[in-house]
Structures are given as structure tokens and as C-alpha cells.
Tab-separated table of C-alpha atoms in Angstrom:
chain	number	residue	atom	x	y	z
E	247	UNK	CA	-0.048	0.014	0.081
E	248	UNK	CA	1.254	3.493	-0.705
E	249	UNK	CA	2.103	5.371	2.340
E	250	UNK	CA	0.211	8.594	3.631
E	251	UNK	CA	1.855	11.848	3.092
E	252	UNK	CA	2.085	15.047	5.179
E	253	UNK	CA	3.834	18.189	4.300
E	254	UNK	CA	3.403	21.636	6.032
E	255	UNK	CA	3.338	25.057	4.308
E	256	UNK	CA	3.181	28.448	5.543
E	257	UNK	CA	-0.235	30.219	4.044
E	258	UNK	CA	-1.115	34.073	4.522
E	259	UNK	CA	-4.801	34.642	5.583
E	260	UNK	CA	-5.803	37.726	3.450
E	261	UNK	CA	-8.164	40.202	5.289
E	262	UNK	CA	-9.658	43.604	4.865
E	263	UNK	CA	-7.026	45.073	7.321
E	264	UNK	CA	-3.711	46.148	6.545
E	265	UNK	CA	-2.043	43.106	8.267
E	266	UNK	CA	-1.901	39.608	7.070
E	267	UNK	CA	-2.001	36.778	9.372
E	268	UNK	CA	0.415	33.897	8.920
E	269	UNK	CA	-1.015	30.234	9.245
E	270	UNK	CA	0.726	26.890	9.295
E	271	UNK	CA	-1.246	24.620	7.216
E	272	UNK	CA	-0.901	20.623	7.196
E	273	UNK	CA	-1.155	19.158	3.554
E	274	UNK	CA	-2.217	15.558	3.710
E	275	UNK	CA	-2.885	12.806	1.436
E	276	UNK	CA	-3.916	9.327	2.077
E	277	UNK	CA	-4.324	7.107	-0.864
E	278	UNK	CA	-5.756	4.244	1.150
E	279	UNK	CA	-8.387	6.471	2.394
E	280	UNK	CA	-9.222	8.364	-0.765
E	281	UNK	CA	-6.434	8.358	-3.844
E	282	UNK	CA	-8.130	11.488	-5.529
E	283	UNK	CA	-8.160	13.757	-2.706
E	284	UNK	CA	-5.952	16.045	-0.780
E	285	UNK	CA	-6.579	17.661	2.654
E	286	UNK	CA	-5.724	21.028	3.989
E	287	UNK	CA	-5.934	21.220	7.660
E	288	UNK	CA	-5.933	24.722	9.694
E	289	UNK	CA	-5.175	24.986	13.088
E	290	UNK	CA	-7.761	25.832	15.693
E	291	UNK	CA	-6.903	29.404	16.197
E	292	UNK	CA	-7.911	30.485	12.695
E	293	UNK	CA	-11.230	28.502	12.820
E	294	UNK	CA	-14.530	30.070	13.373
E	295	UNK	CA	-15.500	27.379	15.870
E	296	UNK	CA	-11.941	26.947	17.564
E	297	UNK	CA	-11.296	23.574	16.274
E	298	UNK	CA	-9.083	22.048	13.699
E	299	UNK	CA	-10.621	22.799	10.556
E	300	UNK	CA	-10.027	20.415	7.269
E	301	UNK	CA	-10.909	21.134	3.670
E	302	UNK	CA	-11.118	17.898	1.439
E	303	UNK	CA	-11.005	18.263	-2.285
E	304	UNK	CA	-9.509	16.729	-5.456
E	305	UNK	CA	-5.912	16.619	-5.906
E	306	UNK	CA	-6.563	17.700	-9.565
E	307	UNK	CA	-8.260	20.752	-8.485
E	308	UNK	CA	-5.050	21.766	-6.484
E	309	UNK	CA	-2.791	20.659	-9.668
E	310	UNK	CA	-5.066	22.905	-12.064
E	311	UNK	CA	-5.021	25.983	-9.607
E	312	UNK	CA	-1.410	26.075	-10.074
E	313	UNK	CA	-1.620	27.053	-13.576
E	314	UNK	CA	-4.970	28.459	-14.171
E	315	UNK	CA	-8.145	29.263	-12.049
E	316	UNK	CA	-10.062	26.190	-11.076
E	317	UNK	CA	-12.784	25.495	-8.688
E	318	UNK	CA	-15.215	22.593	-7.319
E	319	UNK	CA	-18.461	22.089	-8.838
E	320	UNK	CA	-20.122	23.667	-5.775
E	321	UNK	CA	-17.672	26.742	-5.709
E	322	UNK	CA	-16.804	26.091	-2.442
E	323	UNK	CA	-12.955	25.730	-3.212
E	324	UNK	CA	-11.542	27.965	-5.695
E	325	UNK	CA	-7.581	28.118	-6.462
E	326	UNK	CA	-5.656	30.105	-8.754
E	327	UNK	CA	-2.362	31.155	-9.695
E	328	UNK	CA	-1.064	34.707	-8.669
E	329	UNK	CA	2.014	35.771	-10.506
E	330	UNK	CA	4.826	33.139	-10.875
E	331	UNK	CA	5.514	32.191	-7.215
E	332	UNK	CA	2.331	32.304	-5.452
E	333	UNK	CA	-1.258	30.588	-5.470
E	334	UNK	CA	-4.578	31.850	-3.819
E	335	UNK	CA	-7.223	29.652	-2.319
E	336	UNK	CA	-10.638	30.835	-1.697
E	337	UNK	CA	-12.714	28.637	0.793
E	338	UNK	CA	-16.522	29.115	1.460
E	339	UNK	CA	-18.605	27.608	3.787
E	340	UNK	CA	-22.042	28.436	5.711
E	341	UNK	CA	-19.558	30.146	8.166
E	342	UNK	CA	-18.136	32.439	5.686
E	343	UNK	CA	-15.335	32.885	3.226
E	344	UNK	CA	-11.544	32.973	3.664
E	345	UNK	CA	-8.719	33.965	1.446
E	346	UNK	CA	-5.556	32.260	1.611
E	347	UNK	CA	-2.226	32.916	-0.145
E	348	UNK	CA	0.401	30.101	-0.420
E	349	UNK	CA	3.872	29.948	-1.982
E	350	UNK	CA	3.611	27.588	-4.801
E	351	UNK	CA	6.974	25.791	-4.197
E	352	UNK	CA	5.566	23.801	-0.949
E	353	UNK	CA	2.297	23.150	-2.781
E	354	UNK	CA	4.073	21.618	-5.892
E	355	UNK	CA	6.649	19.780	-3.734
E	356	UNK	CA	3.717	18.160	-1.919
E	357	UNK	CA	1.890	17.338	-5.224
E	358	UNK	CA	5.167	15.786	-6.421
E	359	UNK	CA	5.340	13.605	-3.337
E	360	UNK	CA	1.640	12.359	-3.981
E	361	UNK	CA	2.201	11.383	-7.480
E	362	UNK	CA	5.712	9.625	-6.259
E	363	UNK	CA	3.694	7.485	-3.779
E	364	UNK	CA	1.525	5.864	-6.371
E	365	UNK	CA	4.523	4.749	-8.628
E	366	UNK	CA	5.250	1.382	-8.397
E	367	UNK	CA	8.409	0.426	-7.127
E	368	UNK	CA	10.449	-1.551	-9.844
E	369	UNK	CA	13.391	-3.776	-9.513
E	370	UNK	CA	15.807	-4.567	-12.235
E	371	UNK	CA	16.408	-8.357	-13.073
E	372	UNK	CA	20.066	-9.511	-12.678
E	373	UNK	CA	21.360	-10.676	-15.747
């Protein structure tokens, strides 16, 4: 079975105010649970209800959002590139909306790791 993957990224919560709030985000991929999904987990201190907040969406949405605007069918998650080195994510729920900016490098590294976890390990036959 392919292993689960967890990486971490620092995101910037975009607000109406002049200051931006840095947020540590866990990036998770568990091919045994759902090989098509990725999870972004936000710490309790940035959640409206004070609990850890997890967003689950397709890995293909995150990949597409690195090069062009992409969103879920319901529109609750939107991802798009912002310049050459950043990506923006908009998350909508009944509690409200959050806009988060990421450096693309950790997201791309995470995506590469998820694909590498899927690749079968091959061994060369001895001649």
C-alpha cells in the first residue's frame, strides 16, 4: 500500500485589514482513504469555531489551480495562480469565506510527493 503523506506550508490569511495573518497549514494525502483527494488542515486558532478545520477536495483541483483558475462544482473551493511564485485559495462555507495565499513551491513539492507515492517500485532483474 502507498504511504500517507503529510507536508506543511505557511499560508497567509488575506483580510480587509492592513495586516496579514501567517497560518501553518498541514497538507495531507492518504491514498488508502481516498487516492483522488487531498486535505488542507488549518489550526484551531484560525477557525470560527475554535476547532481544527479540514478542507477536502480533489488533487486535480489543486494541480489545475497552480497554472489556471480552477474550482469545485459547488464553488466552495477555488484555486488560482498569483504571479509566478504564489497561489491563492478561496474557501467558502456556511460560516463565511477565507482567502489564503500560498507560496507555490511547497504545494508543488507536496503534489510531486503524492504522485511519487503512487508509482510502483520496480527492481531490475539480474542478468
